[in-house]
Tab-separated table of C-alpha atoms in Angstrom:
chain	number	residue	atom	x	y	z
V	1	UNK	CA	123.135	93.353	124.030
V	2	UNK	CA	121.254	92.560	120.845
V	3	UNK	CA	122.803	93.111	117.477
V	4	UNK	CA	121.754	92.206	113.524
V	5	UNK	CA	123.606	90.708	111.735
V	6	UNK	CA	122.639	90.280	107.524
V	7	UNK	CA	123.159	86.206	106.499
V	8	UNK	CA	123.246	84.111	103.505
V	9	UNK	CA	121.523	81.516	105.849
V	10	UNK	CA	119.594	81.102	108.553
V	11	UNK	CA	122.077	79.982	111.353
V	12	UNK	CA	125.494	81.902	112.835
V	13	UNK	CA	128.266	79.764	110.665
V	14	UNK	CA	126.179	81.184	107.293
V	15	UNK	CA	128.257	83.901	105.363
V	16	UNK	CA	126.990	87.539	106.302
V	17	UNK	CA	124.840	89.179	103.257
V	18	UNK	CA	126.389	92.091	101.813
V	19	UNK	CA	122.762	93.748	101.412
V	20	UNK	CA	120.886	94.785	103.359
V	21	UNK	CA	117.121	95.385	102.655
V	22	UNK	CA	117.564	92.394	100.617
V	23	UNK	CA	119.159	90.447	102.449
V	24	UNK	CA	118.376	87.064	102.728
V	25	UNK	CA	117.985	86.980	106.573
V	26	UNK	CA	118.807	89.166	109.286
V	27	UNK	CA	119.800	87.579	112.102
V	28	UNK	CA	119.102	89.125	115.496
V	29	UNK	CA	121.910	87.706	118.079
V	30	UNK	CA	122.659	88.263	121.663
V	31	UNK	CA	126.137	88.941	121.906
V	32	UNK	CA	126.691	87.527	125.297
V	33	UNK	CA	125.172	84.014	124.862
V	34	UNK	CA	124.879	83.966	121.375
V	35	UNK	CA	121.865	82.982	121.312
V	36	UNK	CA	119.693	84.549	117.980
V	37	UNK	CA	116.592	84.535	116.263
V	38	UNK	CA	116.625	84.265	112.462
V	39	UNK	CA	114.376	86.539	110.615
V	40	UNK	CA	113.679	85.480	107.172
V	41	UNK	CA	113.670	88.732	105.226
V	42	UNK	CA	111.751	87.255	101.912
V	43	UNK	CA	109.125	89.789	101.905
V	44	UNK	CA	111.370	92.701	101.657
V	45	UNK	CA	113.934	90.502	99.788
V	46	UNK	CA	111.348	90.447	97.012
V	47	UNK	CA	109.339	93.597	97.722
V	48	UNK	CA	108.974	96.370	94.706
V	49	UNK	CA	110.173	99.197	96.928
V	50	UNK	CA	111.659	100.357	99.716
V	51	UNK	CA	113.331	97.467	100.857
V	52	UNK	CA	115.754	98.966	103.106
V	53	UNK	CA	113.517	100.891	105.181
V	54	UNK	CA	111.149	98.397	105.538
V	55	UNK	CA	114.079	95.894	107.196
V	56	UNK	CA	115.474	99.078	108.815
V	57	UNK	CA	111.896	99.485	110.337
V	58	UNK	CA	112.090	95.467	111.459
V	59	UNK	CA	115.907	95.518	113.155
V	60	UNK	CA	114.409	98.860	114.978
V	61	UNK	CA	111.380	96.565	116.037
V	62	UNK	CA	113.788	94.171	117.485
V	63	UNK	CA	115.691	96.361	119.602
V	64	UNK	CA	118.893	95.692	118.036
V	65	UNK	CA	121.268	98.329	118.764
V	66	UNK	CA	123.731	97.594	116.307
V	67	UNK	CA	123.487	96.400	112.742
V	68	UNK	CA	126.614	94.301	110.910
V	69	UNK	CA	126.413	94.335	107.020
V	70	UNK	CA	127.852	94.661	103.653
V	71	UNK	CA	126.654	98.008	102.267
V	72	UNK	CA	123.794	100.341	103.398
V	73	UNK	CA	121.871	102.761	101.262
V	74	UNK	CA	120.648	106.319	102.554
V	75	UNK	CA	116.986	105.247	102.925
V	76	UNK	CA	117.969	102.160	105.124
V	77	UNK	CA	120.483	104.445	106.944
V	78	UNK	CA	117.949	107.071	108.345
V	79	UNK	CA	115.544	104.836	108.931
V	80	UNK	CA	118.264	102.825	111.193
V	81	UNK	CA	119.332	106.385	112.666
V	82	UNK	CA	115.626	106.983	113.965
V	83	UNK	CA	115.384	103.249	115.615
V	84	UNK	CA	119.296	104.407	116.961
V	85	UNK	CA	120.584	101.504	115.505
V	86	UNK	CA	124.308	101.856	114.632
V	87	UNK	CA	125.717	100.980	111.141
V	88	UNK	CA	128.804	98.643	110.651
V	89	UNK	CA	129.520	98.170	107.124
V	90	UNK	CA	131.571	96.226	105.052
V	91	UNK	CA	131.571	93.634	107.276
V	92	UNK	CA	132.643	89.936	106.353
V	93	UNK	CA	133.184	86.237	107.349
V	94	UNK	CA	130.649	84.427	108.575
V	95	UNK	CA	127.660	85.650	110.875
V	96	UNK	CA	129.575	84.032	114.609
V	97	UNK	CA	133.012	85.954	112.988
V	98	UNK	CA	131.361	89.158	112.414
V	99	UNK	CA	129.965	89.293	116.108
V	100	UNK	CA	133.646	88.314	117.572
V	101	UNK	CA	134.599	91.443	115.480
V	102	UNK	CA	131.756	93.639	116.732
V	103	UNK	CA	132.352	92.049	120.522
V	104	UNK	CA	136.337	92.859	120.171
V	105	UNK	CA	135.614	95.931	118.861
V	106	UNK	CA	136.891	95.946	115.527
V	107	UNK	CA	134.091	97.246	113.724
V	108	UNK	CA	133.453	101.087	112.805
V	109	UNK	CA	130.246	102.603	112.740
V	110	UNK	CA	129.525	104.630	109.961
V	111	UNK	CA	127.872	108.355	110.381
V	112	UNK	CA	126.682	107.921	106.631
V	113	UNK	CA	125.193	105.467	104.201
V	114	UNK	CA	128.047	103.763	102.222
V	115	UNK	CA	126.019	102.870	98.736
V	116	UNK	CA	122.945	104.588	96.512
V	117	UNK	CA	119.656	103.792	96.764
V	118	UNK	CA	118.638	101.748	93.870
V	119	UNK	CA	115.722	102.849	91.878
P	1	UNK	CA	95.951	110.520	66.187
P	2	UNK	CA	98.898	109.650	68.002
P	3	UNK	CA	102.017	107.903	67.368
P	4	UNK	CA	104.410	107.076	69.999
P	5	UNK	CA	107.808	106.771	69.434
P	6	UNK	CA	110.014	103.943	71.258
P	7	UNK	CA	112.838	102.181	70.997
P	8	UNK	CA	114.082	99.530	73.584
P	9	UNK	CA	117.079	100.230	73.552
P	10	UNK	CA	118.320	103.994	73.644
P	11	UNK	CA	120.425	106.225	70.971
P	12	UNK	CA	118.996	104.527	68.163
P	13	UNK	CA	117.343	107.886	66.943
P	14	UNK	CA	114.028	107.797	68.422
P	15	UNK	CA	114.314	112.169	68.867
P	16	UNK	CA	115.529	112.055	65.322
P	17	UNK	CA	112.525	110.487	63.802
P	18	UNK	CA	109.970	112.237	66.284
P	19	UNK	CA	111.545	116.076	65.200
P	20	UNK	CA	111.651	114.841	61.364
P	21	UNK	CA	108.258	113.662	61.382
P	22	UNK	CA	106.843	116.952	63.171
P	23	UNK	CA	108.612	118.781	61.014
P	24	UNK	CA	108.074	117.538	57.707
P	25	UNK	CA	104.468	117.404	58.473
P	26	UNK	CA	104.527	120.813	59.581
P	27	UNK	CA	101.253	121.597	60.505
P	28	UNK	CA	98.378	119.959	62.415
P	29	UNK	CA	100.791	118.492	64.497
P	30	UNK	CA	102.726	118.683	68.029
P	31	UNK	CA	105.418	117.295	69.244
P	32	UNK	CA	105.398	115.634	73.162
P	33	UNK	CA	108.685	115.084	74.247
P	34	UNK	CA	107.976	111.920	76.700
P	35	UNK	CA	111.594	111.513	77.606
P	36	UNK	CA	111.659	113.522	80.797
P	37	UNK	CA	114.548	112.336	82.736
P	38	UNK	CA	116.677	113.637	79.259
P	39	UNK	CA	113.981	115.837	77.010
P	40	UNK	CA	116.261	117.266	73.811
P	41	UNK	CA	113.807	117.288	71.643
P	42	UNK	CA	114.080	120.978	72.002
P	43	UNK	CA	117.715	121.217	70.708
P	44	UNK	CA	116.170	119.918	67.028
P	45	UNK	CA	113.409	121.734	66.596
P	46	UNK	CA	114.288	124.686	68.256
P	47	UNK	CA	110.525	125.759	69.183
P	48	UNK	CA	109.876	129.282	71.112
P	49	UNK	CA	108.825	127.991	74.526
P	50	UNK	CA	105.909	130.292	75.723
P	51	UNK	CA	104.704	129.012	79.264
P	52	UNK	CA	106.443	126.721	81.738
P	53	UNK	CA	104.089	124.803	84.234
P	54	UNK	CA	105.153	123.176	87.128
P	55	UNK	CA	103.964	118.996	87.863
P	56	UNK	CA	102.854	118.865	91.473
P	57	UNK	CA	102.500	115.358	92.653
P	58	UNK	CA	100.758	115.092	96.453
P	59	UNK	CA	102.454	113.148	99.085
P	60	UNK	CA	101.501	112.536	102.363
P	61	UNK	CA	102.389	115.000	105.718
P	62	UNK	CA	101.703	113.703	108.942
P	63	UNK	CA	100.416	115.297	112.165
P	64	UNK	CA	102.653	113.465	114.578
P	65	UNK	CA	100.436	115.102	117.429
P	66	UNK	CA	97.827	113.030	116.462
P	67	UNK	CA	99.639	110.002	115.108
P	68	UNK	CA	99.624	106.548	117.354
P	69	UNK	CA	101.854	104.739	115.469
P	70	UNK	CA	99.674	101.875	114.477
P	71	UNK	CA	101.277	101.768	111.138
P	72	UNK	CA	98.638	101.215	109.028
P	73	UNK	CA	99.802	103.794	106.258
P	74	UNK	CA	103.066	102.189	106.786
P	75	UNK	CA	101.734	98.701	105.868
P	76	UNK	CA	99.394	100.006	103.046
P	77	UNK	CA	101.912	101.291	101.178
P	78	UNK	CA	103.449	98.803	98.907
P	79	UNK	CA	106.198	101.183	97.899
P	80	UNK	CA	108.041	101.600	101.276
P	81	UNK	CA	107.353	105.470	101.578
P	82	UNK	CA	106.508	105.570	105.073
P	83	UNK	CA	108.400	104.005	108.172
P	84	UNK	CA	107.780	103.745	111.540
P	85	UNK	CA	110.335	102.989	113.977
P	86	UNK	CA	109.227	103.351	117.488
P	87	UNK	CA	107.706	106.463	117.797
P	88	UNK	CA	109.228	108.111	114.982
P	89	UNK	CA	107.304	108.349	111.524
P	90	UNK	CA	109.329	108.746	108.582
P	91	UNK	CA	108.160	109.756	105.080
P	92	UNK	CA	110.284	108.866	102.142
P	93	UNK	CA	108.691	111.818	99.352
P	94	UNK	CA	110.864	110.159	96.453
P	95	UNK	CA	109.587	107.022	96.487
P	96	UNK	CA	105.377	108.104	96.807
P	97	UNK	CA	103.467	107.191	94.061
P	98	UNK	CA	101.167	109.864	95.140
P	99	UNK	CA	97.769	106.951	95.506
P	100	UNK	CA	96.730	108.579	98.545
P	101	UNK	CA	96.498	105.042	100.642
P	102	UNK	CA	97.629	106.372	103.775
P	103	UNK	CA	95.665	109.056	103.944
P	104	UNK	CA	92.808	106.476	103.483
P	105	UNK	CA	93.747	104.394	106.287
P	106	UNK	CA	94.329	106.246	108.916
P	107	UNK	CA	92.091	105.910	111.840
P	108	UNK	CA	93.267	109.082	113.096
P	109	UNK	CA	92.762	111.501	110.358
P	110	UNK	CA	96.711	112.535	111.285
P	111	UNK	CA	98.050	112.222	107.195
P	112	UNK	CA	97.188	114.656	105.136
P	113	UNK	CA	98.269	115.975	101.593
P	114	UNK	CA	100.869	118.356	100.741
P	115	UNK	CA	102.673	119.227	97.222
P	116	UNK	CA	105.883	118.165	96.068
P	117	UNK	CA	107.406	119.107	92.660
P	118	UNK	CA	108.471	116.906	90.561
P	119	UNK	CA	109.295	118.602	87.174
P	120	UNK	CA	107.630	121.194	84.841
P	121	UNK	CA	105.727	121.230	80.912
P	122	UNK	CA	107.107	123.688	78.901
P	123	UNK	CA	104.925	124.574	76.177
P	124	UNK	CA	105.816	126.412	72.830
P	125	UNK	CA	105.668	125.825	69.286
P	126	UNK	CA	107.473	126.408	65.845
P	127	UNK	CA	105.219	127.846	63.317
P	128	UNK	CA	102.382	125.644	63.455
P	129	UNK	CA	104.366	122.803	64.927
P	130	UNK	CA	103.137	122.653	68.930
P	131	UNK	CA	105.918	121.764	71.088
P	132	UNK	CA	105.655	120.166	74.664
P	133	UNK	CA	108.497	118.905	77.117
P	134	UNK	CA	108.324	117.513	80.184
P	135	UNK	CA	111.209	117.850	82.146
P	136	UNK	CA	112.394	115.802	85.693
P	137	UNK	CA	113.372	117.589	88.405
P	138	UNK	CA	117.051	116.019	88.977
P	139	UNK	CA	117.339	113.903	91.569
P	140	UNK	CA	113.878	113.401	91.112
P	141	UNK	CA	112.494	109.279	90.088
P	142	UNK	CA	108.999	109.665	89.270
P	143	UNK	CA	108.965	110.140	85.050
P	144	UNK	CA	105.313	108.575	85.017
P	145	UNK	CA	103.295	111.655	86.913
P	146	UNK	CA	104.938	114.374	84.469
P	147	UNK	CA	104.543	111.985	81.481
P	148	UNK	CA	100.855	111.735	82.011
P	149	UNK	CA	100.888	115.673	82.228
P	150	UNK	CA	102.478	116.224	79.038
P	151	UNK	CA	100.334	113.568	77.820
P	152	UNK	CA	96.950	115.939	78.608
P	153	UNK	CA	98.098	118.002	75.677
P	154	UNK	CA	97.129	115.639	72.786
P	155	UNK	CA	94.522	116.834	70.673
P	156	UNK	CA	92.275	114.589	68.900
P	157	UNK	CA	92.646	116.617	65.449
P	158	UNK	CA	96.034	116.444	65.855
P	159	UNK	CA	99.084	114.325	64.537
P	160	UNK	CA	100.474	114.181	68.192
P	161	UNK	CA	103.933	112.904	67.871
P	162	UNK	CA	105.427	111.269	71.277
P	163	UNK	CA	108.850	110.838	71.657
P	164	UNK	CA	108.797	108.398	74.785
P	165	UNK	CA	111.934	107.034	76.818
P	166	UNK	CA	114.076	104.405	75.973
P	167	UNK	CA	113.615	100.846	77.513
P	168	UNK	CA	110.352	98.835	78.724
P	169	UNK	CA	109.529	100.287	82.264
P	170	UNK	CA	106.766	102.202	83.433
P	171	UNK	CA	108.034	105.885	81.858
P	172	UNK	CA	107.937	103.989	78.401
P	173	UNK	CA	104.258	102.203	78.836
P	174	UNK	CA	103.187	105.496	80.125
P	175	UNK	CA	104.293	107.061	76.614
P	176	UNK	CA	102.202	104.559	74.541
P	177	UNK	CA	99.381	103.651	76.480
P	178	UNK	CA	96.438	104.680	74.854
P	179	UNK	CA	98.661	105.545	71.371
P	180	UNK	CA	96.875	104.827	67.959
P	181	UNK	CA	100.515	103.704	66.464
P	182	UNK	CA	104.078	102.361	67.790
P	183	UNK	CA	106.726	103.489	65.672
P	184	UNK	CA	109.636	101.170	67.182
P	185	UNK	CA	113.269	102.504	66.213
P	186	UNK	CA	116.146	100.250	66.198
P	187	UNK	CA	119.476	100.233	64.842
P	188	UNK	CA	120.853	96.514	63.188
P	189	UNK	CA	123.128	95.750	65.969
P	190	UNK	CA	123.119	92.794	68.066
P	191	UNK	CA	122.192	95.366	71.217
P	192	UNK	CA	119.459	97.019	69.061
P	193	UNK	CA	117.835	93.349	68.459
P	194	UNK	CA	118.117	92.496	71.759
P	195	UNK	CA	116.325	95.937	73.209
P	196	UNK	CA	113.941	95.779	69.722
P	197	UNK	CA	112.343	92.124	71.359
P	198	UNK	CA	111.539	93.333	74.274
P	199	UNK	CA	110.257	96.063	73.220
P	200	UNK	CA	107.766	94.153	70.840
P	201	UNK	CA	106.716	91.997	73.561
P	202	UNK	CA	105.084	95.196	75.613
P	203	UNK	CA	103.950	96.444	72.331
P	204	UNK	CA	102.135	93.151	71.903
P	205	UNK	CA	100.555	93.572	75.489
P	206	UNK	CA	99.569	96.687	74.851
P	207	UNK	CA	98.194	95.402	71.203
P	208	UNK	CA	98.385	98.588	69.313
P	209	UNK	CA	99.871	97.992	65.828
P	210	UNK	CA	103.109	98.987	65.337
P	211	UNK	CA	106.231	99.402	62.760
P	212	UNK	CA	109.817	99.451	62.859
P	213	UNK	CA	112.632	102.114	61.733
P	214	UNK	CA	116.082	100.892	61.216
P	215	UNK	CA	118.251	103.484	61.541
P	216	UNK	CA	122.099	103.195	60.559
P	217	UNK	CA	120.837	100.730	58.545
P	218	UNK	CA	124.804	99.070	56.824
P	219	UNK	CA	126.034	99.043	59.971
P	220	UNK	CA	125.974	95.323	61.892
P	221	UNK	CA	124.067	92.630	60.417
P	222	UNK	CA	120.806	91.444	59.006
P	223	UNK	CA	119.505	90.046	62.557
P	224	UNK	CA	117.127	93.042	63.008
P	225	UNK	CA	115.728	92.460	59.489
P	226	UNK	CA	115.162	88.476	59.618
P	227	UNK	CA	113.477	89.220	62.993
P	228	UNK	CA	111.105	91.326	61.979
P	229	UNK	CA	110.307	89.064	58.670
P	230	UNK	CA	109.583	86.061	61.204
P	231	UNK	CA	107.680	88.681	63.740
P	232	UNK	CA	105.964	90.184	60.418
P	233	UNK	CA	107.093	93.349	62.184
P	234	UNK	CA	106.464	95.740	59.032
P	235	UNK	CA	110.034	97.968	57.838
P	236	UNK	CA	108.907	101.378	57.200
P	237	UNK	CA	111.639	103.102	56.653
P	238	UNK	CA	115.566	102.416	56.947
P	239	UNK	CA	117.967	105.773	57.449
P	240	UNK	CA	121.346	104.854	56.322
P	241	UNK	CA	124.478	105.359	57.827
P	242	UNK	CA	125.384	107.927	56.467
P	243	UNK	CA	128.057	111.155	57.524
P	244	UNK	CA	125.684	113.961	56.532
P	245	UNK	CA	123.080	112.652	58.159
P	246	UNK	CA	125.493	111.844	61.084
P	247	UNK	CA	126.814	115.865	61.151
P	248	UNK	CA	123.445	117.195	60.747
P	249	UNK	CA	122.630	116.140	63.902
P	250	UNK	CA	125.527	116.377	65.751
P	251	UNK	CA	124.858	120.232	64.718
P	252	UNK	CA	121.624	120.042	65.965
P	253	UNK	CA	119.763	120.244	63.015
P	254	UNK	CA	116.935	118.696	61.296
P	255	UNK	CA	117.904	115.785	58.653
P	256	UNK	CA	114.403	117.069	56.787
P	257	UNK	CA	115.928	120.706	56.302
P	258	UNK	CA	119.440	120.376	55.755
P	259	UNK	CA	118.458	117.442	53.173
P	260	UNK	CA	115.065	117.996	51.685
P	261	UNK	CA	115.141	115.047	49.885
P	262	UNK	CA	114.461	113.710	53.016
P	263	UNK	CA	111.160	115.120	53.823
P	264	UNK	CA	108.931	112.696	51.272
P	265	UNK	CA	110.232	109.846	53.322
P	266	UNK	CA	109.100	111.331	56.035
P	267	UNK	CA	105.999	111.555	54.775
P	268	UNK	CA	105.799	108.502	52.992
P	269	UNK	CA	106.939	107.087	56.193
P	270	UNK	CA	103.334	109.000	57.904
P	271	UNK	CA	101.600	107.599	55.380
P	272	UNK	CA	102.167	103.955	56.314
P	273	UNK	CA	101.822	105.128	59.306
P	274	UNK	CA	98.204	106.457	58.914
P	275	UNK	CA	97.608	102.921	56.719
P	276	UNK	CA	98.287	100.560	59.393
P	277	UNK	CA	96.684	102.551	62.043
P	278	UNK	CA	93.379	102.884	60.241
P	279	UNK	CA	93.555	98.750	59.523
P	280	UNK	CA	92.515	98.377	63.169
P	281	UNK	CA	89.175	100.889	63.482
């Protein structure tokens, strides 16, 4: 099963990003052989608008069914419900700790965004 | 002639000077409350409002029959209003800046326009003092659309007064672009000075000549002054800290009235005004 994952860096020991759209990466990981692709969110990190749905639109691309981060805003959050993508927020540690948590099930998936948008 | 009134940073009497000024003129003049996410401008001036208009801003509704998700509107549009996620299209209306790109692009004709409301104009006046507001829908973002709209009131043979927004974004370039004067309003406070700089620095871009206003001028320190000595930022008037003045508006009344002495400043304070605007034609 493929799940993202928000990261400081670019590799599974990195810390996870609290944001989201602006994250610095999303990582995209397969939670049976680890195995992940890094996506380097930059664009969206530094774009004007709409961050969240824009990386909300790219984890849906990816077919992740899952997404691990810090906080989500409501824009990011239905845009993640239409790509049925779940939501795990507050989630800590590094990016390999977060997916032990999802894997053991110790995450919760939240039915609503847990931040405000920012203007 | 029009004369926008900023500040940088906010509560330094910006509404205050704007309601004087209108009113101490007193005719030949209106009053554009620019501040549209907070107008009060009313609550001074107390004008009969006559008409209310409503701002309708476009934003895109799409035909998913005859979408096929190529996401071309979605990657035209620089402020993230549309996403696509599979075969779902999602519009987010509070973040369109209305510039009709998407319905542009698409090859299938499937986006087309439909209104959204983002605030109203309400129109009155106080003797011969015209009076327009624009006022944000809460929970609405977009200030610059309505802005603009009140903005289509100025009349050329007019003082038009604008009271814009605090701060440097686009709802406070939106209230001077295009203005003949920038009366800046600042307070002597280390925060004032701070929000007064960058302030100058869009007035500068925008290069329309401008004065300052200190307003609880004895309070702080003389930051604000040597600042605008160095900037050769002229000091047209300074309002003193002062309790009358202070309850006067915390009444919601009009410094001019309740004080009369205070109305040739005011006008003094035009005259300048109408001095360093002219030094530029």
């Amino acid at each position: 099963m493929k799940i993202a994952v928000t990261s400081k860096g670019n590799n599974l020991d990195s810390e996870v990003d609290p944001r989201f759209g602006r994250a610095a990466y999303i990582i995209i990981v397969d939670t049976d052989t680890l195995e992940f692709e890094a996506l380097d969110n930059s664009v969206n990190a530094n774009s004007f608008k709409g961050a969240g749905i824009q990386a909300g639109a790219m984890v849906g691309e990816k077919k992740a069914e899952a997404l691990l981060t810090g906080f989500c805003g409501p824009n990011a959050f239905k845009t993640l419900n239409a790509a049925n993508v779940k939501v795990a927020n507050n989630v800590t540690g590094t990016v390999k700790e977060a997916v032990q948590a999802f894997k053991d099930g110790k995450v919760t998936f939240a039915d609503e965004a847990n931040t405000d948008g920012h203007w | 002639m029009i004369i926008s009134i900023a500040s940088g940073k906010g509560g330094t009497g910006k509404t205050t000077i704007a309601t004087n000024l209108a009113f101490a003129l007193g005719e030949n003049v209106q009053l554009l409350d620019c501040d549209v996410e907070e107008p009060n401008s009313h609550l001074f001036l107390k004008p009969e409002i006559k008409e209310e208009i409503p701002v309708i801003a476009p934003i895109p509704l799409i035909d998913e029959d005859k979408c096929t998700y190529c996401k071309k509107c979605m990657e035209i549009c620089r402020f993230g209003a549309i996403a696509i996620v599979g075969e779902t299209v999602l519009t987010f209306p509070e973040l369109c800046h209305s510039c009709g790109g998407c319905i542009a692009v698409c090859p299938e004709n499937a986006v087309s326009e439909m209104d959204r409301e983002l605030g109203k104009i309400e129109r009155g006046n106080l003797d011969l003092i015209e009076f327009i507001s624009g006022r944000l829908k809460v929970g609405e973002v977009m200030a610059p659309p309505i802005i603009k709209d009140v903005r289509t009131y100025e009349k050329k043979d007019f003082i038009n007064i604008v009271d814009a927004p605090p701060g440097t974004s686009c709802p406070v370039i939106a209230s001077m672009k295009g203005a003949d004067f920038i009366l800046l309003v600042t307070e002597p406070t280390p925060f004032g000075l701070n929000d007064l700089k960058l302030a100058v620095e869009a007035v500068k871009i925008l290069g329309i000549p401008h004065g300052l206003v200190i307003n609880r001028a004895g309070i702080g320190n003389d930051d604000v002054k040597k600042y605008a000595e160095k900037e050769n930022l002229p000091i047209l008037m300074e309002i003193p800290f002062d309790r009358k003045i202070a309850e006067t508006y915390s009444k919601g009344e009009l410094v001019v009235r309740a004080m009369p002495e205070w109305k040739e400043k005011f006008l003094n304070l035009y005259n300048q005004i109408k001095e360093l605007a002219g030094q530029r034609s």
